[in-house]
Amino acid sequence: MGFREQLDITRLPQHIAVIMDGNGRWAKNQGKIRHFGHESGVLSVKDIVEGCADIGVKYLTVYAFSTENWNRPVEEVNALMELLISTINQETATLTKNNVRLNAIGDISSLPEQCIHDLGEAMRKTADNTRCTLTLALSYSAKWELVTAAKKLAAQVAEGKLNIEDIDEHSFSAQLTTHDMPEPELMIRTSGEHRISNFLLWQMAYTEFYFTDTLWPDFRREDLFEAIVDFQKRERRFGKTSEQLN
Ligand code: IPE
Ligand code: IPE
Ligand code: MG
C-alpha cells in the first residue's frame, strides 16, 4: 500500500512548512553546477503543491530564499532571482488551474524590482483561488520578522493606539507575516540537516518536525505523503499527559 492510501484524510495538517534544502549537493552529486539543482528543485515544488492541493492541505509555506542566502556568491543569487521570476511567470496559469493562491512572506522590498512586480501580479491573479495557499518565504528570516513585529507594536504604543497591557500572544502574532494563516502543524526539512535556519521561529513553537535525507530535487508527493503518515502517528500533547488526551 502506498503512503497516499495510508493517509487519514480527516486528520490532515492544515498547514505544512517546508525547508527545501539540498539542491546544490544534488547537482554536485551529478557533476553539475549548483544552478541545475535549483532548476530541478522547481519541479519538486510543483509536485508538492499539486500533492497538497490534491489531498486538501490548505496552506503550504516553502522556504525559498533566506535573508542569509544574500551572502551566497552574487552569480548564484542573481541566477536564483531570475529562476524565481521565470518560474512565477510560467506557473501562474497552472496555479489558477489548480485553484492555488500565491502568497509571499519576507522582506519583499529587498528583492529585485522585476521580481517584486511579477510576484505582485501573480498574487493578484491568483488572489481568488481557494483550494490551497502557497506561500513563498523570500528574503525571509524569523528574527527579522520578530523584530519588525516588535517595532510595529512599539509604534502603536508610542502613538497612543495600544496599551502595553494589551500586548499578548494574540496581538503579537497579528503583526507577523503569517497573521492570516494557522500555525504549521508539520515542518519538513530535506537533505539531512537538522536545524531551523531562521525559519518561522514563533509559528513553529509547537510544530512537529520531520527530517529526511532525501535531497530536495528528489522529493516528490509520495515523500510528502510519507511525512504526513509519520505525522499522523504522533501524539501531540501540548504539555498535557497522554492519559489526559485519551
Ligand atoms: C536549497 O538548496 C535552496 C536554497 C537555499 C536557495 P541549497 O542551495 O541550500 O543546497 P545545498 O544545501 O547547498 O545542497
Ligand atoms: C535554508 O537553507 C534556507 C532555504 C531553504 C531557502 P540553507 O541551505 O540556506 O541553510 P543552512 O545554511 O544550511 O542553514
Ligand atoms: Mg542548503
PDB file of N, CA, C and O in Angstrom, residues 136-211:
ATOM      1  N   LEU A 136       5.460  31.653  -0.502  1.00  0.00           N
ATOM      2  CA  LEU A 136       6.901  31.603  -0.721  1.00  0.00           C
ATOM      3  C   LEU A 136       7.563  32.486   0.324  1.00  0.00           C
ATOM      4  O   LEU A 136       7.223  33.669   0.436  1.00  0.00           O
ATOM      5  N   ALA A 137       8.483  31.920   1.109  1.00  0.00           N
ATOM      6  CA  ALA A 137       9.261  32.730   2.035  1.00  0.00           C
ATOM      7  C   ALA A 137      10.497  33.204   1.280  1.00  0.00           C
ATOM      8  O   ALA A 137      11.353  32.411   0.886  1.00  0.00           O
ATOM      9  N   LEU A 138      10.545  34.522   1.033  1.00  0.00           N
ATOM     10  CA  LEU A 138      11.579  35.109   0.179  1.00  0.00           C
ATOM     11  C   LEU A 138      12.284  36.222   0.923  1.00  0.00           C
ATOM     12  O   LEU A 138      11.612  37.128   1.436  1.00  0.00           O
ATOM     13  N   SER A 139      13.577  36.180   0.953  1.00  0.00           N
ATOM     14  CA  SER A 139      14.349  37.120   1.769  1.00  0.00           C
ATOM     15  C   SER A 139      13.729  37.126   3.161  1.00  0.00           C
ATOM     16  O   SER A 139      13.476  38.183   3.748  1.00  0.00           O
ATOM     17  N   TYR A 140      13.446  35.942   3.634  1.00  0.00           N
ATOM     18  CA  TYR A 140      12.776  35.773   4.921  1.00  0.00           C
ATOM     19  C   TYR A 140      13.783  35.384   5.998  1.00  0.00           C
ATOM     20  O   TYR A 140      14.715  34.616   5.755  1.00  0.00           O
ATOM     21  N   SER A 141      13.550  35.919   7.178  1.00  0.00           N
ATOM     22  CA  SER A 141      14.259  35.454   8.369  1.00  0.00           C
ATOM     23  C   SER A 141      13.317  35.672   9.541  1.00  0.00           C
ATOM     24  O   SER A 141      12.636  36.696   9.620  1.00  0.00           O
ATOM     25  N   ALA A 142      13.232  34.694  10.415  1.00  0.00           N
ATOM     26  CA  ALA A 142      12.308  34.794  11.546  1.00  0.00           C
ATOM     27  C   ALA A 142      12.725  35.918  12.496  1.00  0.00           C
ATOM     28  O   ALA A 142      11.884  36.625  13.038  1.00  0.00           O
ATOM     29  N   LYS A 143      14.022  36.102  12.671  1.00  0.00           N
ATOM     30  CA  LYS A 143      14.462  37.175  13.577  1.00  0.00           C
ATOM     31  C   LYS A 143      14.065  38.534  13.004  1.00  0.00           C
ATOM     32  O   LYS A 143      13.627  39.422  13.732  1.00  0.00           O
ATOM     33  N   TRP A 144      14.219  38.709  11.692  1.00  0.00           N
ATOM     34  CA  TRP A 144      13.767  39.942  11.031  1.00  0.00           C
ATOM     35  C   TRP A 144      12.273  40.134  11.274  1.00  0.00           C
ATOM     36  O   TRP A 144      11.809  41.233  11.610  1.00  0.00           O
ATOM     37  N   GLU A 145      11.498  39.069  11.097  1.00  0.00           N
ATOM     38  CA  GLU A 145      10.053  39.152  11.256  1.00  0.00           C
ATOM     39  C   GLU A 145       9.674  39.542  12.688  1.00  0.00           C
ATOM     40  O   GLU A 145       8.791  40.391  12.900  1.00  0.00           O
ATOM     41  N   LEU A 146      10.354  38.953  13.667  1.00  0.00           N
ATOM     42  CA  LEU A 146      10.024  39.230  15.068  1.00  0.00           C
ATOM     43  C   LEU A 146      10.410  40.661  15.455  1.00  0.00           C
ATOM     44  O   LEU A 146       9.658  41.349  16.152  1.00  0.00           O
ATOM     45  N   VAL A 147      11.548  41.115  14.977  1.00  0.00           N
ATOM     46  CA  VAL A 147      11.967  42.497  15.267  1.00  0.00           C
ATOM     47  C   VAL A 147      10.993  43.475  14.608  1.00  0.00           C
ATOM     48  O   VAL A 147      10.583  44.476  15.219  1.00  0.00           O
ATOM     49  N   THR A 148      10.579  43.172  13.374  1.00  0.00           N
ATOM     50  CA  THR A 148       9.635  44.040  12.676  1.00  0.00           C
ATOM     51  C   THR A 148       8.310  44.116  13.442  1.00  0.00           C
ATOM     52  O   THR A 148       7.721  45.198  13.592  1.00  0.00           O
ATOM     53  N   ALA A 149       7.855  42.981  13.940  1.00  0.00           N
ATOM     54  CA  ALA A 149       6.597  42.944  14.702  1.00  0.00           C
ATOM     55  C   ALA A 149       6.738  43.778  15.984  1.00  0.00           C
ATOM     56  O   ALA A 149       5.830  44.552  16.341  1.00  0.00           O
ATOM     57  N   ALA A 150       7.882  43.645  16.655  1.00  0.00           N
ATOM     58  CA  ALA A 150       8.107  44.410  17.890  1.00  0.00           C
ATOM     59  C   ALA A 150       8.095  45.910  17.600  1.00  0.00           C
ATOM     60  O   ALA A 150       7.510  46.701  18.352  1.00  0.00           O
ATOM     61  N   LYS A 151       8.701  46.293  16.486  1.00  0.00           N
ATOM     62  CA  LYS A 151       8.732  47.717  16.114  1.00  0.00           C
ATOM     63  C   LYS A 151       7.315  48.247  15.852  1.00  0.00           C
ATOM     64  O   LYS A 151       6.981  49.361  16.243  1.00  0.00           O
ATOM     65  N   LYS A 152       6.508  47.441  15.168  1.00  0.00           N
ATOM     66  CA  LYS A 152       5.136  47.876  14.857  1.00  0.00           C
ATOM     67  C   LYS A 152       4.336  48.081  16.142  1.00  0.00           C
ATOM     68  O   LYS A 152       3.591  49.061  16.277  1.00  0.00           O
ATOM     69  N   LEU A 153       4.481  47.163  17.079  1.00  0.00           N
ATOM     70  CA  LEU A 153       3.770  47.293  18.353  1.00  0.00           C
ATOM     71  C   LEU A 153       4.273  48.507  19.125  1.00  0.00           C
ATOM     72  O   LEU A 153       3.481  49.271  19.693  1.00  0.00           O
ATOM     73  N   ALA A 154       5.592  48.717  19.116  1.00  0.00           N
ATOM     74  CA  ALA A 154       6.166  49.863  19.825  1.00  0.00           C
ATOM     75  C   ALA A 154       5.634  51.164  19.229  1.00  0.00           C
ATOM     76  O   ALA A 154       5.299  52.104  19.973  1.00  0.00           O
ATOM     77  N   ALA A 155       5.511  51.202  17.904  1.00  0.00           N
ATOM     78  CA  ALA A 155       4.995  52.412  17.242  1.00  0.00           C
ATOM     79  C   ALA A 155       3.547  52.657  17.647  1.00  0.00           C
ATOM     80  O   ALA A 155       3.146  53.801  17.911  1.00  0.00           O
ATOM     81  N   GLN A 156       2.758  51.587  17.731  1.00  0.00           N
ATOM     82  CA  GLN A 156       1.352  51.743  18.135  1.00  0.00           C
ATOM     83  C   GLN A 156       1.242  52.255  19.566  1.00  0.00           C
ATOM     84  O   GLN A 156       0.382  53.079  19.874  1.00  0.00           O
ATOM     85  N   VAL A 157       2.129  51.789  20.430  1.00  0.00           N
ATOM     86  CA  VAL A 157       2.139  52.257  21.825  1.00  0.00           C
ATOM     87  C   VAL A 157       2.535  53.739  21.851  1.00  0.00           C
ATOM     88  O   VAL A 157       1.886  54.562  22.501  1.00  0.00           O
ATOM     89  N   ALA A 158       3.582  54.089  21.082  1.00  0.00           N
ATOM     90  CA  ALA A 158       4.069  55.477  21.053  1.00  0.00           C
ATOM     91  C   ALA A 158       2.988  56.434  20.546  1.00  0.00           C
ATOM     92  O   ALA A 158       2.887  57.565  21.010  1.00  0.00           O
ATOM     93  N   GLU A 159       2.164  55.950  19.610  1.00  0.00           N
ATOM     94  CA  GLU A 159       1.091  56.791  19.051  1.00  0.00           C
ATOM     95  C   GLU A 159      -0.156  56.792  19.925  1.00  0.00           C
ATOM     96  O   GLU A 159      -1.160  57.415  19.584  1.00  0.00           O
ATOM     97  N   GLY A 160      -0.113  56.056  21.012  1.00  0.00           N
ATOM     98  CA  GLY A 160      -1.257  56.011  21.925  1.00  0.00           C
ATOM     99  C   GLY A 160      -2.388  55.128  21.425  1.00  0.00           C
ATOM    100  O   GLY A 160      -3.507  55.177  21.929  1.00  0.00           O
ATOM    101  N   LYS A 161      -2.120  54.283  20.426  1.00  0.00           N
ATOM    102  CA  LYS A 161      -3.172  53.416  19.861  1.00  0.00           C
ATOM    103  C   LYS A 161      -3.247  52.060  20.563  1.00  0.00           C
ATOM    104  O   LYS A 161      -4.168  51.288  20.317  1.00  0.00           O
ATOM    105  N   LEU A 162      -2.256  51.759  21.377  1.00  0.00           N
ATOM    106  CA  LEU A 162      -2.195  50.443  22.021  1.00  0.00           C
ATOM    107  C   LEU A 162      -1.639  50.584  23.434  1.00  0.00           C
ATOM    108  O   LEU A 162      -0.678  51.332  23.652  1.00  0.00           O
ATOM    109  N   ASN A 163      -2.285  49.900  24.383  1.00  0.00           N
ATOM    110  CA  ASN A 163      -1.771  49.870  25.757  1.00  0.00           C
ATOM    111  C   ASN A 163      -0.788  48.713  25.886  1.00  0.00           C
ATOM    112  O   ASN A 163      -1.030  47.627  25.349  1.00  0.00           O
ATOM    113  N   ILE A 164       0.278  48.948  26.633  1.00  0.00           N
ATOM    114  CA  ILE A 164       1.276  47.887  26.819  1.00  0.00           C
ATOM    115  C   ILE A 164       0.614  46.623  27.385  1.00  0.00           C
ATOM    116  O   ILE A 164       0.937  45.504  26.984  1.00  0.00           O
ATOM    117  N   GLU A 165      -0.382  46.810  28.268  1.00  0.00           N
ATOM    118  CA  GLU A 165      -1.066  45.663  28.885  1.00  0.00           C
ATOM    119  C   GLU A 165      -1.786  44.806  27.834  1.00  0.00           C
ATOM    120  O   GLU A 165      -2.075  43.630  28.075  1.00  0.00           O
ATOM    121  N   ASP A 166      -2.109  45.406  26.698  1.00  0.00           N
ATOM    122  CA  ASP A 166      -2.850  44.660  25.678  1.00  0.00           C
ATOM    123  C   ASP A 166      -1.920  43.885  24.730  1.00  0.00           C
ATOM    124  O   ASP A 166      -2.394  43.222  23.796  1.00  0.00           O
ATOM    125  N   ILE A 167      -0.611  43.989  24.940  1.00  0.00           N
ATOM    126  CA  ILE A 167       0.306  43.177  24.119  1.00  0.00           C
ATOM    127  C   ILE A 167       0.299  41.758  24.685  1.00  0.00           C
ATOM    128  O   ILE A 167       0.661  41.532  25.839  1.00  0.00           O
ATOM    129  N   ASP A 168      -0.201  40.842  23.894  1.00  0.00           N
ATOM    130  CA  ASP A 168      -0.240  39.432  24.296  1.00  0.00           C
ATOM    131  C   ASP A 168       0.077  38.574  23.067  1.00  0.00           C
ATOM    132  O   ASP A 168       0.389  39.107  22.001  1.00  0.00           O
ATOM    133  N   GLU A 169      -0.003  37.265  23.211  1.00  0.00           N
ATOM    134  CA  GLU A 169       0.332  36.386  22.086  1.00  0.00           C
ATOM    135  C   GLU A 169      -0.527  36.696  20.865  1.00  0.00           C
ATOM    136  O   GLU A 169      -0.058  36.652  19.735  1.00  0.00           O
ATOM    137  N   HIS A 170      -1.789  37.027  21.136  1.00  0.00           N
ATOM    138  CA  HIS A 170      -2.714  37.285  20.034  1.00  0.00           C
ATOM    139  C   HIS A 170      -2.331  38.553  19.273  1.00  0.00           C
ATOM    140  O   HIS A 170      -2.207  38.554  18.043  1.00  0.00           O
ATOM    141  N   SER A 171      -2.131  39.662  19.996  1.00  0.00           N
ATOM    142  CA  SER A 171      -1.802  40.923  19.309  1.00  0.00           C
ATOM    143  C   SER A 171      -0.403  40.859  18.696  1.00  0.00           C
ATOM    144  O   SER A 171      -0.129  41.503  17.683  1.00  0.00           O
ATOM    145  N   PHE A 172       0.468  40.082  19.310  1.00  0.00           N
ATOM    146  CA  PHE A 172       1.808  39.944  18.737  1.00  0.00           C
ATOM    147  C   PHE A 172       1.757  39.175  17.415  1.00  0.00           C
ATOM    148  O   PHE A 172       2.296  39.620  16.403  1.00  0.00           O
ATOM    149  N   SER A 173       1.074  38.042  17.433  1.00  0.00           N
ATOM    150  CA  SER A 173       1.061  37.241  16.200  1.00  0.00           C
ATOM    151  C   SER A 173       0.289  37.934  15.080  1.00  0.00           C
ATOM    152  O   SER A 173       0.518  37.659  13.900  1.00  0.00           O
ATOM    153  N   ALA A 174      -0.583  38.881  15.457  1.00  0.00           N
ATOM    154  CA  ALA A 174      -1.303  39.645  14.433  1.00  0.00           C
ATOM    155  C   ALA A 174      -0.360  40.535  13.631  1.00  0.00           C
ATOM    156  O   ALA A 174      -0.696  40.979  12.533  1.00  0.00           O
ATOM    157  N   GLN A 175       0.833  40.791  14.158  1.00  0.00           N
ATOM    158  CA  GLN A 175       1.818  41.627  13.453  1.00  0.00           C
ATOM    159  C   GLN A 175       2.755  40.808  12.575  1.00  0.00           C
ATOM    160  O   GLN A 175       3.590  41.366  11.864  1.00  0.00           O
ATOM    161  N   LEU A 176       2.652  39.495  12.640  1.00  0.00           N
ATOM    162  CA  LEU A 176       3.573  38.658  11.873  1.00  0.00           C
ATOM    163  C   LEU A 176       3.116  38.519  10.421  1.00  0.00           C
ATOM    164  O   LEU A 176       1.942  38.760  10.111  1.00  0.00           O
ATOM    165  N   THR A 177       4.036  38.124   9.567  1.00  0.00           N
ATOM    166  CA  THR A 177       3.710  37.998   8.139  1.00  0.00           C
ATOM    167  C   THR A 177       2.699  36.880   7.896  1.00  0.00           C
ATOM    168  O   THR A 177       2.083  36.809   6.851  1.00  0.00           O
ATOM    169  N   THR A 178       2.542  36.009   8.883  1.00  0.00           N
ATOM    170  CA  THR A 178       1.645  34.858   8.746  1.00  0.00           C
ATOM    171  C   THR A 178       0.319  35.076   9.483  1.00  0.00           C
ATOM    172  O   THR A 178      -0.376  34.109   9.788  1.00  0.00           O
ATOM    173  N   HIS A 179      -0.001  36.354   9.763  1.00  0.00           N
ATOM    174  CA  HIS A 179      -1.173  36.656  10.602  1.00  0.00           C
ATOM    175  C   HIS A 179      -2.478  36.058  10.080  1.00  0.00           C
ATOM    176  O   HIS A 179      -3.399  35.826  10.853  1.00  0.00           O
ATOM    177  N   ASP A 180      -2.537  35.806   8.754  1.00  0.00           N
ATOM    178  CA  ASP A 180      -3.799  35.321   8.182  1.00  0.00           C
ATOM    179  C   ASP A 180      -3.795  33.815   7.914  1.00  0.00           C
ATOM    180  O   ASP A 180      -4.597  33.324   7.124  1.00  0.00           O
ATOM    181  N   MET A 181      -2.886  33.088   8.556  1.00  0.00           N
ATOM    182  CA  MET A 181      -2.897  31.625   8.382  1.00  0.00           C
ATOM    183  C   MET A 181      -2.666  30.916   9.714  1.00  0.00           C
ATOM    184  O   MET A 181      -2.109  31.496  10.634  1.00  0.00           O
ATOM    185  N   PRO A 182      -3.116  29.659   9.798  1.00  0.00           N
ATOM    186  CA  PRO A 182      -2.867  28.911  11.036  1.00  0.00           C
ATOM    187  C   PRO A 182      -1.388  28.571  11.160  1.00  0.00           C
ATOM    188  O   PRO A 182      -0.658  28.600  10.162  1.00  0.00           O
ATOM    189  N   GLU A 183      -0.938  28.265  12.359  1.00  0.00           N
ATOM    190  CA  GLU A 183       0.462  27.878  12.531  1.00  0.00           C
ATOM    191  C   GLU A 183       0.681  26.490  11.920  1.00  0.00           C
ATOM    192  O   GLU A 183      -0.226  25.656  11.931  1.00  0.00           O
ATOM    193  N   PRO A 184       1.858  26.237  11.362  1.00  0.00           N
ATOM    194  CA  PRO A 184       2.075  24.914  10.745  1.00  0.00           C
ATOM    195  C   PRO A 184       2.077  23.799  11.791  1.00  0.00           C
ATOM    196  O   PRO A 184       2.697  23.937  12.842  1.00  0.00           O
ATOM    197  N   GLU A 185       1.374  22.724  11.502  1.00  0.00           N
ATOM    198  CA  GLU A 185       1.397  21.554  12.382  1.00  0.00           C
ATOM    199  C   GLU A 185       2.600  20.675  12.074  1.00  0.00           C
ATOM    200  O   GLU A 185       3.055  19.905  12.905  1.00  0.00           O
ATOM    201  N   LEU A 186       3.081  20.769  10.820  1.00  0.00           N
ATOM    202  CA  LEU A 186       4.168  19.902  10.367  1.00  0.00           C
ATOM    203  C   LEU A 186       5.203  20.721   9.609  1.00  0.00           C
ATOM    204  O   LEU A 186       4.853  21.550   8.770  1.00  0.00           O
ATOM    205  N   MET A 187       6.489  20.492   9.937  1.00  0.00           N
ATOM    206  CA  MET A 187       7.583  21.121   9.196  1.00  0.00           C
ATOM    207  C   MET A 187       8.486  20.023   8.667  1.00  0.00           C
ATOM    208  O   MET A 187       8.892  19.127   9.403  1.00  0.00           O
ATOM    209  N   ILE A 188       8.752  20.074   7.379  1.00  0.00           N
ATOM    210  CA  ILE A 188       9.614  19.084   6.725  1.00  0.00           C
ATOM    211  C   ILE A 188      10.906  19.765   6.298  1.00  0.00           C
ATOM    212  O   ILE A 188      10.867  20.838   5.699  1.00  0.00           O
ATOM    213  N   ARG A 189      12.047  19.161   6.639  1.00  0.00           N
ATOM    214  CA  ARG A 189      13.311  19.644   6.072  1.00  0.00           C
ATOM    215  C   ARG A 189      14.000  18.495   5.366  1.00  0.00           C
ATOM    216  O   ARG A 189      14.211  17.424   5.942  1.00  0.00           O
ATOM    217  N   THR A 190      14.398  18.737   4.142  1.00  0.00           N
ATOM    218  CA  THR A 190      15.094  17.725   3.358  1.00  0.00           C
ATOM    219  C   THR A 190      16.607  17.864   3.530  1.00  0.00           C
ATOM    220  O   THR A 190      17.089  18.802   4.148  1.00  0.00           O
ATOM    221  N   SER A 191      17.317  16.927   2.998  1.00  0.00           N
ATOM    222  CA  SER A 191      18.785  16.917   2.842  1.00  0.00           C
ATOM    223  C   SER A 191      19.576  16.565   4.097  1.00  0.00           C
ATOM    224  O   SER A 191      20.795  16.750   4.125  1.00  0.00           O
ATOM    225  N   GLY A 192      18.900  16.042   5.131  1.00  0.00           N
ATOM    226  CA  GLY A 192      19.626  15.532   6.294  1.00  0.00           C
ATOM    227  C   GLY A 192      20.110  16.581   7.277  1.00  0.00           C
ATOM    228  O   GLY A 192      20.779  16.233   8.251  1.00  0.00           O
ATOM    229  N   GLU A 193      19.801  17.850   7.041  1.00  0.00           N
ATOM    230  CA  GLU A 193      20.196  18.894   8.001  1.00  0.00           C
ATOM    231  C   GLU A 193      19.118  19.004   9.072  1.00  0.00           C
ATOM    232  O   GLU A 193      17.927  19.041   8.755  1.00  0.00           O
ATOM    233  N   HIS A 194      19.558  19.082  10.331  1.00  0.00           N
ATOM    234  CA  HIS A 194      18.609  19.132  11.441  1.00  0.00           C
ATOM    235  C   HIS A 194      18.655  20.494  12.108  1.00  0.00           C
ATOM    236  O   HIS A 194      19.162  20.641  13.215  1.00  0.00           O
ATOM    237  N   ARG A 195      18.207  21.510  11.409  1.00  0.00           N
ATOM    238  CA  ARG A 195      18.158  22.844  12.015  1.00  0.00           C
ATOM    239  C   ARG A 195      17.036  23.663  11.375  1.00  0.00           C
ATOM    240  O   ARG A 195      16.494  23.297  10.331  1.00  0.00           O
ATOM    241  N   ILE A 196      16.734  24.801  12.009  1.00  0.00           N
ATOM    242  CA  ILE A 196      15.617  25.640  11.558  1.00  0.00           C
ATOM    243  C   ILE A 196      16.076  26.736  10.603  1.00  0.00           C
ATOM    244  O   ILE A 196      15.286  27.251   9.815  1.00  0.00           O
ATOM    245  N   SER A 197      17.351  27.106  10.669  1.00  0.00           N
ATOM    246  CA  SER A 197      17.904  28.125   9.760  1.00  0.00           C
ATOM    247  C   SER A 197      17.045  29.389   9.683  1.00  0.00           C
ATOM    248  O   SER A 197      16.787  29.900   8.587  1.00  0.00           O
ATOM    249  N   ASN A 198      16.606  29.865  10.842  1.00  0.00           N
ATOM    250  CA  ASN A 198      15.910  31.168  10.902  1.00  0.00           C
ATOM    251  C   ASN A 198      14.533  31.175  10.216  1.00  0.00           C
ATOM    252  O   ASN A 198      14.118  32.178   9.634  1.00  0.00           O
ATOM    253  N   PHE A 199      13.850  30.044  10.262  1.00  0.00           N
ATOM    254  CA  PHE A 199      12.528  29.922   9.612  1.00  0.00           C
ATOM    255  C   PHE A 199      11.431  29.910  10.682  1.00  0.00           C
ATOM    256  O   PHE A 199      11.529  29.156  11.665  1.00  0.00           O
ATOM    257  N   LEU A 200      10.426  30.706  10.563  1.00  0.00           N
ATOM    258  CA  LEU A 200       9.174  30.650  11.347  1.00  0.00           C
ATOM    259  C   LEU A 200       9.353  30.288  12.840  1.00  0.00           C
ATOM    260  O   LEU A 200       8.658  29.403  13.340  1.00  0.00           O
ATOM    261  N   LEU A 201      10.254  30.991  13.516  1.00  0.00           N
ATOM    262  CA  LEU A 201      10.550  30.631  14.913  1.00  0.00           C
ATOM    263  C   LEU A 201       9.328  30.716  15.819  1.00  0.00           C
ATOM    264  O   LEU A 201       9.076  29.821  16.628  1.00  0.00           O
ATOM    265  N   TRP A 202       8.561  31.773  15.699  1.00  0.00           N
ATOM    266  CA  TRP A 202       7.368  31.936  16.542  1.00  0.00           C
ATOM    267  C   TRP A 202       6.315  30.890  16.173  1.00  0.00           C
ATOM    268  O   TRP A 202       5.765  30.193  17.031  1.00  0.00           O
ATOM    269  N   GLN A 203       6.078  30.783  14.864  1.00  0.00           N
ATOM    270  CA  GLN A 203       4.976  29.947  14.369  1.00  0.00           C
ATOM    271  C   GLN A 203       5.226  28.453  14.612  1.00  0.00           C
ATOM    272  O   GLN A 203       4.295  27.664  14.634  1.00  0.00           O
ATOM    273  N   MET A 204       6.482  28.062  14.777  1.00  0.00           N
ATOM    274  CA  MET A 204       6.789  26.631  14.925  1.00  0.00           C
ATOM    275  C   MET A 204       7.047  26.241  16.379  1.00  0.00           C
ATOM    276  O   MET A 204       7.657  25.202  16.655  1.00  0.00           O
ATOM    277  N   ALA A 205       6.534  27.056  17.302  1.00  0.00           N
ATOM    278  CA  ALA A 205       6.743  26.772  18.726  1.00  0.00           C
ATOM    279  C   ALA A 205       6.258  25.360  19.083  1.00  0.00           C
ATOM    280  O   ALA A 205       6.838  24.699  19.940  1.00  0.00           O
ATOM    281  N   TYR A 206       5.180  24.892  18.424  1.00  0.00           N
ATOM    282  CA  TYR A 206       4.656  23.552  18.731  1.00  0.00           C
ATOM    283  C   TYR A 206       4.506  22.660  17.495  1.00  0.00           C
ATOM    284  O   TYR A 206       3.748  21.684  17.487  1.00  0.00           O
ATOM    285  N   THR A 207       5.250  22.990  16.482  1.00  0.00           N
ATOM    286  CA  THR A 207       5.176  22.225  15.228  1.00  0.00           C
ATOM    287  C   THR A 207       5.910  20.885  15.353  1.00  0.00           C
ATOM    288  O   THR A 207       6.921  20.793  16.030  1.00  0.00           O
ATOM    289  N   GLU A 208       5.385  19.863  14.675  1.00  0.00           N
ATOM    290  CA  GLU A 208       6.072  18.573  14.589  1.00  0.00           C
ATOM    291  C   GLU A 208       7.114  18.661  13.473  1.00  0.00           C
ATOM    292  O   GLU A 208       6.798  19.085  12.363  1.00  0.00           O
ATOM    293  N   PHE A 209       8.344  18.243  13.766  1.00  0.00           N
ATOM    294  CA  PHE A 209       9.424  18.306  12.772  1.00  0.00           C
ATOM    295  C   PHE A 209       9.636  16.933  12.121  1.00  0.00           C
ATOM    296  O   PHE A 209       9.622  15.906  12.803  1.00  0.00           O
ATOM    297  N   TYR A 210       9.838  16.960  10.825  1.00  0.00           N
ATOM    298  CA  TYR A 210      10.118  15.730  10.080  1.00  0.00           C
ATOM    299  C   TYR A 210      11.365  15.979   9.229  1.00  0.00           C
ATOM    300  O   TYR A 210      11.380  16.893   8.400  1.00  0.00           O
ATOM    301  N   PHE A 211      12.382  15.181   9.468  1.00  0.00           N
ATOM    302  CA  PHE A 211      13.627  15.336   8.710  1.00  0.00           C
ATOM    303  C   PHE A 211      13.854  14.117   7.827  1.00  0.00           C
ATOM    304  O   PHE A 211      13.627  12.985   8.247  1.00  0.00           O
TER     305      PHE A 211
END
